[in-house]
PDB file of C-alpha atoms in Angstrom:
ATOM      1  CA  UNK A   1     108.341-169.216  33.260  1.00  0.00           C
ATOM      2  CA  UNK A   2     111.337-167.220  32.611  1.00  0.00           C
ATOM      3  CA  UNK A   3     111.452-163.325  32.656  1.00  0.00           C
ATOM      4  CA  UNK A   4     112.302-163.106  29.073  1.00  0.00           C
ATOM      5  CA  UNK A   5     108.897-165.184  28.245  1.00  0.00           C
ATOM      6  CA  UNK A   6     106.791-162.719  30.547  1.00  0.00           C
ATOM      7  CA  UNK A   7     108.219-159.616  28.753  1.00  0.00           C
ATOM      8  CA  UNK A   8     107.762-161.049  25.467  1.00  0.00           C
ATOM      9  CA  UNK A   9     104.095-161.751  26.130  1.00  0.00           C
ATOM     10  CA  UNK A  10     103.570-158.296  27.546  1.00  0.00           C
ATOM     11  CA  UNK A  11     104.931-156.832  24.520  1.00  0.00           C
ATOM     12  CA  UNK A  12     102.585-159.132  22.218  1.00  0.00           C
ATOM     13  CA  UNK A  13      99.667-157.978  24.356  1.00  0.00           C
ATOM     14  CA  UNK A  14     100.456-154.332  23.904  1.00  0.00           C
ATOM     15  CA  UNK A  15     101.037-154.466  20.206  1.00  0.00           C
ATOM     16  CA  UNK A  16      97.564-156.364  20.041  1.00  0.00           C
ATOM     17  CA  UNK A  17      96.016-153.739  21.961  1.00  0.00           C
ATOM     18  CA  UNK A  18      97.305-150.999  20.015  1.00  0.00           C
ATOM     19  CA  UNK A  19      96.386-152.181  17.087  1.00  0.00           C
ATOM     20  CA  UNK A  20      92.834-152.359  18.060  1.00  0.00           C
ATOM     21  CA  UNK A  21      91.055-149.024  17.642  1.00  0.00           C
ATOM     22  CA  UNK A  22      87.468-147.663  18.362  1.00  0.00           C
ATOM     23  CA  UNK A  23      85.982-147.375  15.213  1.00  0.00           C
ATOM     24  CA  UNK A  24      83.324-144.529  14.577  1.00  0.00           C
ATOM     25  CA  UNK A  25      80.245-146.593  15.629  1.00  0.00           C
ATOM     26  CA  UNK A  26      82.050-146.956  19.367  1.00  0.00           C
ATOM     27  CA  UNK A  27      82.612-150.723  18.953  1.00  0.00           C
ATOM     28  CA  UNK A  28      86.114-151.881  19.272  1.00  0.00           C
ATOM     29  CA  UNK A  29      87.380-153.983  16.617  1.00  0.00           C
ATOM     30  CA  UNK A  30      90.194-154.195  13.781  1.00  0.00           C
ATOM     31  CA  UNK A  31      91.313-150.779  12.820  1.00  0.00           C
ATOM     32  CA  UNK A  32      89.650-149.596   9.821  1.00  0.00           C
ATOM     33  CA  UNK A  33      91.673-147.684   7.183  1.00  0.00           C
ATOM     34  CA  UNK A  34      90.714-143.887   6.547  1.00  0.00           C
ATOM     35  CA  UNK A  35      89.749-144.236   3.275  1.00  0.00           C
ATOM     36  CA  UNK A  36      86.936-147.090   3.874  1.00  0.00           C
ATOM     37  CA  UNK A  37      85.827-144.955   6.740  1.00  0.00           C
ATOM     38  CA  UNK A  38      85.285-141.994   4.248  1.00  0.00           C
ATOM     39  CA  UNK A  39      83.870-144.006   1.377  1.00  0.00           C
ATOM     40  CA  UNK A  40      81.159-145.438   4.148  1.00  0.00           C
ATOM     41  CA  UNK A  41      80.457-142.028   5.055  1.00  0.00           C
ATOM     42  CA  UNK A  42      80.290-140.902   1.484  1.00  0.00           C
ATOM     43  CA  UNK A  43      77.668-143.643   1.029  1.00  0.00           C
ATOM     44  CA  UNK A  44      75.528-143.008   3.909  1.00  0.00           C
ATOM     45  CA  UNK A  45      75.430-139.129   2.691  1.00  0.00           C
ATOM     46  CA  UNK A  46      74.404-140.241  -0.799  1.00  0.00           C
ATOM     47  CA  UNK A  47      71.630-142.396   0.591  1.00  0.00           C
ATOM     48  CA  UNK A  48      70.523-139.663   2.803  1.00  0.00           C
ATOM     49  CA  UNK A  49      70.531-137.045  -0.208  1.00  0.00           C
ATOM     50  CA  UNK A  50      68.602-139.494  -2.260  1.00  0.00           C
ATOM     51  CA  UNK A  51      65.960-139.722   0.575  1.00  0.00           C
ATOM     52  CA  UNK A  52      65.755-135.908   0.804  1.00  0.00           C
ATOM     53  CA  UNK A  53      65.352-135.755  -2.834  1.00  0.00           C
ATOM     54  CA  UNK A  54      68.481-134.150  -3.847  1.00  0.00           C
ATOM     55  CA  UNK A  55      70.164-134.472  -7.031  1.00  0.00           C
ATOM     56  CA  UNK A  56      73.157-136.876  -6.417  1.00  0.00           C
ATOM     57  CA  UNK A  57      74.873-137.223  -9.828  1.00  0.00           C
ATOM     58  CA  UNK A  58      78.153-135.623  -8.709  1.00  0.00           C
ATOM     59  CA  UNK A  59      80.024-137.405  -6.183  1.00  0.00           C
ATOM     60  CA  UNK A  60      83.185-135.620  -5.581  1.00  0.00           C
ATOM     61  CA  UNK A  61      84.289-131.908  -5.772  1.00  0.00           C
ATOM     62  CA  UNK A  62      86.653-132.561  -8.508  1.00  0.00           C
ATOM     63  CA  UNK A  63      83.657-133.857 -10.886  1.00  0.00           C
ATOM     64  CA  UNK A  64      81.648-130.998  -9.862  1.00  0.00           C
ATOM     65  CA  UNK A  65      84.233-128.487 -10.826  1.00  0.00           C
ATOM     66  CA  UNK A  66      84.833-130.250 -14.194  1.00  0.00           C
ATOM     67  CA  UNK A  67      80.923-130.479 -14.643  1.00  0.00           C
ATOM     68  CA  UNK A  68      80.720-126.795 -13.982  1.00  0.00           C
ATOM     69  CA  UNK A  69      83.398-125.982 -16.184  1.00  0.00           C
ATOM     70  CA  UNK A  70      81.935-127.987 -18.922  1.00  0.00           C
ATOM     71  CA  UNK A  71      78.397-126.323 -18.263  1.00  0.00           C
ATOM     72  CA  UNK A  72      79.927-122.987 -18.564  1.00  0.00           C
ATOM     73  CA  UNK A  73      82.020-123.858 -21.721  1.00  0.00           C
ATOM     74  CA  UNK A  74      78.694-124.858 -23.279  1.00  0.00           C
ATOM     75  CA  UNK A  75      76.861-121.647 -22.245  1.00  0.00           C
ATOM     76  CA  UNK A  76      79.931-119.788 -23.868  1.00  0.00           C
ATOM     77  CA  UNK A  77      79.378-121.929 -27.083  1.00  0.00           C
ATOM     78  CA  UNK A  78      75.741-121.046 -27.054  1.00  0.00           C
ATOM     79  CA  UNK A  79      76.374-117.288 -26.352  1.00  0.00           C
ATOM     80  CA  UNK A  80      78.983-117.471 -29.396  1.00  0.00           C
ATOM     81  CA  UNK A  81      76.237-118.877 -31.656  1.00  0.00           C
ATOM     82  CA  UNK A  82      73.696-116.285 -30.446  1.00  0.00           C
ATOM     83  CA  UNK A  83      76.314-113.368 -31.053  1.00  0.00           C
ATOM     84  CA  UNK A  84      76.947-114.664 -34.587  1.00  0.00           C
ATOM     85  CA  UNK A  85      73.208-114.949 -35.256  1.00  0.00           C
ATOM     86  CA  UNK A  86      72.594-111.472 -33.972  1.00  0.00           C
ATOM     87  CA  UNK A  87      75.575-110.305 -36.227  1.00  0.00           C
ATOM     88  CA  UNK A  88      74.660-111.757 -39.375  1.00  0.00           C
ATOM     89  CA  UNK A  89      70.910-110.241 -38.553  1.00  0.00           C
ATOM     90  CA  UNK A  90      72.589-106.849 -37.969  1.00  0.00           C
ATOM     91  CA  UNK A  91      74.526-107.172 -41.362  1.00  0.00           C
ATOM     92  CA  UNK A  92      71.322-108.106 -43.417  1.00  0.00           C
ATOM     93  CA  UNK A  93      69.596-105.079 -41.951  1.00  0.00           C
ATOM     94  CA  UNK A  94      72.533-102.664 -42.841  1.00  0.00           C
ATOM     95  CA  UNK A  95      72.665-104.056 -46.155  1.00  0.00           C
ATOM     96  CA  UNK A  96      68.719-103.457 -46.597  1.00  0.00           C
ATOM     97  CA  UNK A  97      68.950-100.042 -45.359  1.00  0.00           C
ATOM     98  CA  UNK A  98      71.709 -99.260 -47.694  1.00  0.00           C
ATOM     99  CA  UNK A  99      69.945-100.633 -50.521  1.00  0.00           C
TER     100      UNK A  99
END
């Protein structure tokens, strides 16, 4: 075996070792992308929330913000409708008082 082959083998082993990463469970294996790890953690968290009886309809913060905005918008519409009804009642009462 020549010097070059030995160094090539060592380089290959270093590359192989660096590609292995200890995953969150503590077992060494092929490196997992962060997105997959995060997705799995989200799944586990949702399962735990379901077990605890928490409403799990909203998954992400963005969706939560959109839902809150939609709810506020609907509340605003309801308030406008209530105000219009109150205004119409007030106008009717004024007309009755004037007559």
